[in-house]
Amino acid sequence: MQTDHCNRQRIFFAFTTVLLFLTSCAMAQQAVLTNNSFHVEVSSEGNYQVVVGRYGWTFQGSLGVPAKNIQRHSGTDKLGAYQELRFSYDRSGLRQGNIRIYDYKPILQFGMTMLTAGQNLGAFPDFSSQPNNLHHLGFQPKPFGTYRFGYQGPQGPWVFFDENAHALVISPADHFFVSDMQPDASGFASGITEKVAKLPISFTHTTLFVVAAGVNEGFAAWGQVMQRLAGRTPPTDSADILLRKLSYWTDRGAAYFYRFEPQMGYAGTLVAVEKKFAQFDLPLGSMQIDSWFYPKGRNADWHRTKWVNGAGGIYLYEADKDLFPKGLGAFSHEVDLPLITHSRWIDQSSPYRKQYKMSGNVIIDPRYWRKTAAWLHAAGVVTYEQDWLRSYAQAEVNLTDPEKFHDMMAHAMQREGLTMQYCMPAPADYMQGAHYNNLTTIRTSRDRFGRTRWDEFLYDSRMARALGIWPWVDVFRSGEQANLVLATLSAGPVGVGDSLSELDTQDLLHAVRSDGVIVKPDVTIRPLDRMYVADARGEQQPMIASSWTTFGKTHITYVFTYARKGADPTAFQAADFGLTGPVYIYNWRTGSGVKLDAQDVYNLPLRDGWGYAIVTPVGPSGMALVGDTEQIATAGRQRIGQFSDHGRLHISVRFAAGEKARTIAVYAPQEPHTSMVAGRLEKESYDRTAKLLQLTVASNKENDAVLTVDASKPSQIK
């Protein structure tokens, strides 16, 4: 009897143990998601973990409360097919959380939706631990979106990367003006700024993780995600006149910023500028008129005013009558150029504050924006430049007004056919800008472009271009060759601000054709991945940055380098730019070149602290196209219309109206044979020592010349 009792007791204890175990499992429910890039775990206790599968980087966080009803879902959204873990939790209101990964894509998304209204408490995600062996790159809201290594700014985006430049980009995916990404000693949280006290029902906030094999690849992948979410169709590099042709600027750093030739007046000075460019047979495409053109401040005049604490904003957004007694349209007609017009914030004394609905220092009233856009269009304005975005030209911080300001501006300008440029933007302006197809350009460096701005231009432009916005370097003078090279390689606008006495178009013709069309690369110049690692370490190595033109499988690369400590030559390999096999490297400043293997180290000597070279692959013909060496982008599509190498070179050369001849350079190991398909061959020479063929060709009636170069046939050069 005692034995039976003991057996029954053992069975009871065993049953109880199993029951407790099963109960414990139920209480500690855990769900898992995995793709090629991420491994995600969520437990019913409210804990979650993300492992970047490629590199083993681990992020661990907690809701601070239990996660209920954890379920796995699948579906399709703007980014493609996905799998997600969805759950509810109670944190000052019932909320739904989800972590979503995408099939065959390196994208992860955190989402939080308010199922009931509640206090703005408890960010999601909120990580208590993150990898501690990674470099960081962030962007500061002040001064306007400027990059900074070792920094994680509140608006994002952040780039985490290792010594091999493997990268993870993290950013908000919506509500950029109120998003708040806050790091701490061991982790970070991504939520809504504490300036917003309550969150309404159905409010949603999302955070993105995008992983890539390199920093530049990470920016590109993240930008594609952001553009797809925004429904953006990115503008081409010739989407407006500012991107297509040389422009003239009167902003800070230009000769005629709040000054003019006294005997001519402001309008007369600028008309004289246009005529002088025409005298040099180099027509301008557009002219920017800065904040001097409208009345400002409590005195309601055009003069330069101090803008401390918001003083000196727009009094009326119209042409000042002292400067333009006949109005802006009459000036546009007289100067005979499309205009780019600057805009500030609304002054405290402006009558607009009583006429229109305001938020902060900006107008969020569609009547104002419709009226303004229509007036600008009628006055010959083609691009509206909104300045001071990171400071005075801001709406109140809430869930609606900042987006209303940007939306109303963009939609009104779009309705009248105007494009836009953002100036002095915060990171949130960059990201919100991806929603507007008519935002074509954004200024990515501080006032007056020059040597001290080069680093910030290169790094800040990477964010702009990833979002489909072309970067603008800001104004410089035409004789500053290094600034001109960088502006051209931006693939964005090229604009100068010379006075009448200093204007010289000789250097400008390296950037543009004689009709003012910019000869540019396909992509914006960007630092090599290894520069991110070196700069994160604080090494101050010479900068190496590149852009390129692509014809099929042929990538002709433009390499700009400059010293940042000392004046040592810059060493690189063509393999740094993704090239393999034999290449020809042409030093643009000396006119000399050398054939190397892509793995060979090339030392580019610097003069005045900078150097510039073209790296072009040697193709099946044994030859390599350098292009028009009088242009900075020697093979830019505005000059070289088509190129192929299938055992012989086929080259199409584009001309501006009135251009008589251009000289095209080709590396050839022996004297090749040249045939003209269209146009005329005016001169042909071959340097047997340099192995460089120079072909001077003239256009046909269609402003095109087409030729073939064949190394397998006997040369006809005498």
Coordinates of C-alpha atoms in Angstrom, one line a residue, residues 161-515:
F161 CA 30.1 50.3 -40.0
D162 CA 33.1 48.1 -39.3
E163 CA 36.8 48.1 -40.3
N164 CA 35.8 46.5 -43.7
A165 CA 33.2 49.2 -44.3
H166 CA 30.3 46.7 -43.9
A167 CA 27.4 49.0 -43.1
L168 CA 24.0 49.2 -41.4
V169 CA 21.9 52.3 -42.0
I170 CA 19.2 53.1 -39.5
S171 CA 16.6 55.9 -39.8
P172 CA 13.0 56.8 -39.3
A173 CA 10.8 56.0 -42.2
D174 CA 8.1 58.6 -41.5
H175 CA 7.2 61.6 -39.4
F176 CA 10.8 62.9 -39.8
F177 CA 10.2 66.3 -38.1
V178 CA 9.1 64.7 -34.8
S179 CA 11.1 61.5 -34.9
D180 CA 13.7 61.2 -32.2
M181 CA 16.6 58.7 -32.2
Q182 CA 18.4 58.9 -28.9
P183 CA 21.6 56.9 -28.1
D184 CA 22.7 56.1 -24.6
A185 CA 25.7 54.4 -23.1
S186 CA 24.7 50.9 -24.3
G187 CA 22.0 51.2 -26.8
F188 CA 19.5 53.6 -28.4
A189 CA 15.8 54.3 -28.8
S190 CA 13.8 55.4 -31.9
G191 CA 10.5 57.2 -31.1
I192 CA 8.7 60.5 -31.1
T193 CA 10.2 63.7 -29.6
E194 CA 9.0 64.5 -26.1
K195 CA 7.8 67.9 -27.5
V196 CA 4.7 65.8 -28.6
A197 CA 2.8 65.0 -25.5
K198 CA 0.1 62.7 -26.9
L199 CA -0.3 60.2 -29.7
P200 CA -3.7 59.8 -31.4
I201 CA -5.4 56.6 -32.3
S202 CA -4.0 55.0 -35.5
F203 CA -0.8 56.9 -35.3
T204 CA 2.1 54.9 -36.8
H205 CA 5.8 55.3 -36.6
T206 CA 8.4 53.1 -38.3
T207 CA 12.2 52.7 -38.2
L208 CA 14.3 51.2 -40.9
F209 CA 17.4 48.9 -40.8
V210 CA 19.2 48.5 -44.1
V211 CA 22.4 46.4 -44.3
A212 CA 25.0 46.4 -47.1
A213 CA 28.5 45.2 -47.9
G214 CA 29.9 48.8 -48.1
V215 CA 29.0 52.2 -46.8
N216 CA 28.3 53.7 -50.3
E217 CA 26.2 50.6 -51.1
G218 CA 24.4 51.1 -47.8
F219 CA 23.5 54.7 -48.6
A220 CA 22.3 53.6 -52.0
A221 CA 20.2 50.7 -50.7
W222 CA 18.7 52.8 -47.9
G223 CA 17.9 55.6 -50.3
Q224 CA 16.1 53.3 -52.7
V225 CA 13.9 52.1 -49.8
M226 CA 13.1 55.7 -48.7
Q227 CA 12.3 56.7 -52.3
R228 CA 10.1 53.7 -52.8
L229 CA 8.2 54.3 -49.6
A230 CA 7.7 58.0 -50.7
G231 CA 6.6 57.0 -54.2
R232 CA 9.4 59.2 -55.6
T233 CA 10.4 59.4 -59.2
P234 CA 13.8 60.9 -59.0
P235 CA 14.6 63.8 -61.3
T236 CA 17.2 63.2 -64.1
D237 CA 20.4 65.2 -64.1
S238 CA 18.8 67.5 -66.7
A239 CA 15.4 67.8 -65.0
D240 CA 15.5 71.6 -65.0
I241 CA 17.5 74.5 -66.4
L242 CA 19.5 74.7 -63.2
L243 CA 20.7 71.1 -63.7
R244 CA 21.2 71.5 -67.5
K245 CA 23.1 74.7 -67.9
L246 CA 25.6 77.1 -66.2
S247 CA 23.9 79.5 -63.8
Y248 CA 24.8 82.8 -62.2
W249 CA 24.3 83.4 -58.4
T250 CA 24.0 86.4 -56.1
D251 CA 23.9 84.6 -52.8
R252 CA 26.3 85.0 -49.9
G253 CA 29.9 84.7 -51.2
A254 CA 29.0 86.1 -54.6
A255 CA 30.2 89.4 -55.8
Y256 CA 26.7 90.9 -55.9
F257 CA 25.3 89.7 -52.6
Y258 CA 23.6 92.9 -51.3
R259 CA 25.8 95.1 -53.5
F260 CA 25.8 96.2 -57.1
E261 CA 27.7 98.6 -59.4
P262 CA 26.5 102.0 -58.2
Q263 CA 26.2 103.6 -61.6
M264 CA 24.1 100.7 -62.9
G265 CA 21.7 99.9 -60.1
Y266 CA 21.0 96.3 -59.1
A267 CA 18.9 95.3 -62.1
G268 CA 21.3 97.1 -64.5
T269 CA 24.3 95.3 -62.9
L270 CA 22.7 91.9 -63.5
V271 CA 21.7 92.7 -67.0
A272 CA 25.3 93.7 -67.7
V273 CA 26.4 90.3 -66.2
E274 CA 24.2 88.4 -68.7
K275 CA 25.5 90.5 -71.6
K276 CA 29.1 89.9 -70.6
F277 CA 28.7 86.2 -70.6
A278 CA 27.1 86.5 -74.0
Q279 CA 30.1 88.5 -75.2
F280 CA 32.3 85.6 -74.2
D281 CA 30.0 83.4 -76.4
L282 CA 29.0 81.5 -73.2
P283 CA 25.3 82.0 -72.5
L284 CA 23.9 81.6 -69.0
G285 CA 21.0 79.1 -68.4
S286 CA 19.5 80.9 -65.4
M287 CA 20.2 83.5 -62.7
Q288 CA 19.6 83.3 -59.0
I289 CA 18.4 86.4 -57.1
D290 CA 18.9 86.1 -53.4
S291 CA 17.1 87.5 -50.3
W292 CA 18.1 91.1 -51.3
F293 CA 15.3 91.2 -53.9
Y294 CA 12.3 91.4 -51.5
P295 CA 11.4 93.7 -48.5
K296 CA 12.4 92.3 -45.1
G297 CA 12.2 93.1 -41.4
R298 CA 10.2 95.8 -39.7
N299 CA 11.5 98.5 -42.0
A300 CA 10.1 96.6 -45.0
D301 CA 13.1 97.4 -47.2
W302 CA 15.5 95.3 -49.3
H303 CA 18.7 96.1 -47.4
R304 CA 20.7 93.5 -45.6
T305 CA 19.3 93.0 -42.1
K306 CA 20.5 91.1 -39.1
W307 CA 18.6 87.9 -38.6
V308 CA 19.3 87.4 -34.9
N309 CA 16.3 85.7 -33.1
G310 CA 14.4 85.6 -36.3
A311 CA 14.5 89.3 -37.2
G312 CA 14.9 90.2 -40.8
G313 CA 12.4 87.7 -42.3
I314 CA 10.1 88.3 -45.2
Y315 CA 7.9 91.4 -44.9
L316 CA 6.3 90.9 -48.3
Y317 CA 7.3 88.2 -50.8
E318 CA 7.5 90.5 -53.8
A319 CA 10.2 92.4 -55.7
D320 CA 11.3 95.5 -53.8
K321 CA 9.9 98.5 -55.6
D322 CA 13.2 100.5 -55.1
L323 CA 15.1 97.8 -57.0
F324 CA 12.5 96.7 -59.5
P325 CA 10.1 99.6 -60.0
K326 CA 8.4 97.7 -62.9
G327 CA 8.2 94.4 -61.1
L328 CA 10.1 91.1 -61.2
G329 CA 8.5 90.0 -64.5
A330 CA 9.9 93.1 -66.3
F331 CA 13.4 92.4 -64.9
S332 CA 13.1 88.7 -66.0
H333 CA 12.2 89.9 -69.5
E334 CA 15.0 92.4 -69.6
V335 CA 17.7 90.0 -68.4
D336 CA 16.2 87.4 -70.7
L337 CA 16.9 84.5 -68.3
P338 CA 14.9 82.1 -66.2
L339 CA 15.1 83.1 -62.6
I340 CA 15.8 81.2 -59.3
T341 CA 14.3 83.0 -56.4
H342 CA 15.4 82.8 -52.7
S343 CA 13.0 82.8 -49.8
R344 CA 13.4 83.2 -46.0
W345 CA 10.9 82.9 -43.1
I346 CA 8.1 85.3 -42.3
D347 CA 9.1 88.3 -40.2
Q348 CA 7.3 89.1 -37.0
S349 CA 6.1 92.4 -38.4
S350 CA 4.8 91.0 -41.7
P351 CA 1.1 91.6 -42.5
Y352 CA 1.0 88.0 -43.7
R353 CA 0.7 86.9 -40.0
K354 CA -2.8 88.4 -40.0
Q355 CA -3.7 87.4 -43.5
Y356 CA -2.7 83.7 -43.5
K357 CA -2.6 80.8 -41.1
M358 CA 0.8 80.6 -39.5
S359 CA 2.8 77.9 -37.7
G360 CA 6.0 79.1 -36.1
N361 CA 7.6 81.4 -38.6
V362 CA 6.1 79.8 -41.8
I363 CA 2.8 79.9 -43.5
I364 CA 0.6 76.8 -43.7
D365 CA -2.2 78.3 -45.7
P366 CA -2.8 77.0 -49.2
R367 CA -4.0 80.4 -50.4
Y368 CA -0.6 81.9 -49.8
W369 CA 1.2 79.1 -51.6
R370 CA -1.1 79.1 -54.6
K371 CA -0.8 82.9 -54.9
T372 CA 3.0 82.9 -54.5
A373 CA 3.6 80.0 -57.0
A374 CA 1.3 81.7 -59.6
W375 CA 3.1 85.0 -59.2
L376 CA 6.6 83.4 -59.5
H377 CA 5.5 81.5 -62.6
A378 CA 4.2 84.6 -64.3
A379 CA 7.4 86.5 -63.4
G380 CA 9.6 84.0 -65.2
V381 CA 10.8 82.1 -62.2
V382 CA 11.6 78.4 -62.8
T383 CA 13.0 77.3 -59.4
Y384 CA 12.0 78.3 -55.8
E385 CA 14.8 78.2 -53.2
Q386 CA 13.6 77.7 -49.6
D387 CA 16.4 78.8 -47.3
W388 CA 17.0 78.6 -43.5
L389 CA 15.1 75.3 -43.1
R390 CA 17.2 74.2 -40.2
S391 CA 16.4 77.3 -38.1
Y392 CA 14.0 80.2 -38.6
A393 CA 12.0 78.8 -41.5
Q394 CA 10.3 76.1 -39.4
A395 CA 6.8 75.3 -38.3
E396 CA 5.8 74.5 -34.7
V397 CA 6.9 71.0 -33.6
N398 CA 3.8 68.9 -33.7
L399 CA 2.5 65.9 -35.7
T400 CA 1.0 67.9 -38.6
D401 CA 2.4 71.4 -39.2
P402 CA 6.0 70.7 -40.4
E403 CA 4.7 68.3 -43.1
K404 CA 1.9 70.8 -44.1
F405 CA 4.5 73.5 -44.7
H406 CA 6.6 71.3 -46.9
D407 CA 3.6 69.7 -48.7
M408 CA 1.9 73.0 -49.5
M409 CA 5.1 74.5 -50.8
A410 CA 5.9 71.6 -53.0
H411 CA 2.4 71.0 -54.4
A412 CA 1.9 74.7 -55.2
M413 CA 5.2 74.9 -57.0
Q414 CA 4.5 71.7 -58.8
R415 CA 1.1 73.0 -60.0
E416 CA 2.8 76.0 -61.6
G417 CA 5.7 73.9 -63.1
L418 CA 8.4 75.2 -60.7
T419 CA 11.1 73.0 -59.3
M420 CA 12.5 73.5 -55.8
Q421 CA 15.9 73.8 -54.0
Y422 CA 16.3 73.3 -50.3
C423 CA 19.0 75.4 -48.5
M424 CA 20.4 75.0 -45.0
P425 CA 18.3 71.8 -44.5
A426 CA 18.2 69.6 -41.5
P427 CA 18.4 65.8 -42.0
A428 CA 14.5 65.7 -41.7
D429 CA 14.3 68.1 -44.6
Y430 CA 16.4 65.7 -46.7
M431 CA 14.2 62.8 -45.9
Q432 CA 10.9 64.6 -46.3
G433 CA 12.2 65.9 -49.6
A434 CA 12.1 62.4 -51.0
H435 CA 8.3 62.9 -51.2
Y436 CA 8.5 65.7 -53.8
N437 CA 9.4 64.9 -57.4
N438 CA 10.0 68.6 -58.1
L439 CA 12.6 68.9 -55.4
T440 CA 15.5 68.6 -57.8
T441 CA 18.5 70.1 -55.8
I442 CA 19.6 70.6 -52.2
R443 CA 22.6 72.6 -51.0
T444 CA 24.9 70.2 -49.2
S445 CA 27.6 72.6 -47.9
R446 CA 27.7 75.9 -46.1
D447 CA 27.9 79.4 -47.7
R448 CA 30.6 80.2 -50.3
F449 CA 32.1 76.9 -51.6
G450 CA 35.8 76.5 -51.1
R451 CA 38.5 74.3 -49.7
T452 CA 37.1 74.3 -46.2
R453 CA 33.8 73.0 -47.5
W454 CA 35.0 70.0 -49.6
D455 CA 34.7 67.3 -46.9
E456 CA 31.2 68.3 -45.9
F457 CA 30.1 68.6 -49.5
L458 CA 31.3 65.0 -50.3
Y459 CA 29.8 63.4 -47.2
D460 CA 26.6 65.4 -47.0
S461 CA 26.0 64.8 -50.7
R462 CA 25.9 61.1 -50.2
M463 CA 22.7 61.4 -48.2
A464 CA 21.1 63.8 -50.7
R465 CA 21.9 61.7 -53.7
A466 CA 20.8 58.5 -52.0
L467 CA 17.4 60.1 -51.7
G468 CA 17.3 61.0 -55.4
I469 CA 18.1 64.7 -54.9
W470 CA 21.0 66.4 -56.8
P471 CA 23.5 68.2 -54.6
W472 CA 24.5 71.9 -55.0
V473 CA 28.0 72.9 -53.9
D474 CA 27.0 76.7 -53.5
V475 CA 28.5 79.6 -55.3
F476 CA 32.2 80.1 -56.2
R477 CA 34.2 82.1 -58.7
S478 CA 34.9 81.0 -62.3
G479 CA 38.7 81.0 -62.0
E480 CA 38.7 78.6 -59.0
Q481 CA 39.6 75.4 -60.9
A482 CA 39.4 72.9 -58.1
N483 CA 36.0 74.2 -57.0
L484 CA 34.9 74.0 -60.6
V485 CA 36.1 70.4 -60.9
L486 CA 34.1 69.3 -57.8
A487 CA 31.0 71.2 -58.8
T488 CA 31.1 69.5 -62.2
L489 CA 31.6 66.1 -60.7
S490 CA 28.6 66.7 -58.4
A491 CA 26.5 66.0 -61.5
G492 CA 24.3 68.8 -60.1
P493 CA 24.3 72.5 -60.8
V494 CA 27.4 74.5 -61.7
G495 CA 27.0 78.2 -60.8
V496 CA 29.4 81.1 -60.3
G497 CA 29.1 84.6 -58.8
D498 CA 31.9 86.7 -60.4
S499 CA 31.8 90.5 -60.6
L500 CA 31.9 92.2 -64.0
S501 CA 35.6 93.0 -63.6
E502 CA 36.8 89.5 -62.7
L503 CA 34.6 87.4 -65.0
D504 CA 36.7 85.0 -67.2
T505 CA 35.0 82.1 -68.9
Q506 CA 38.2 80.3 -70.0
D507 CA 38.0 77.8 -67.1
L508 CA 34.3 77.5 -67.3
L509 CA 34.6 75.9 -70.7
H510 CA 36.1 72.9 -69.0
A511 CA 32.8 72.3 -67.2
V512 CA 30.3 73.2 -70.0
R513 CA 29.9 73.3 -73.7
S514 CA 29.8 76.6 -75.6
D515 CA 26.0 76.6 -75.3

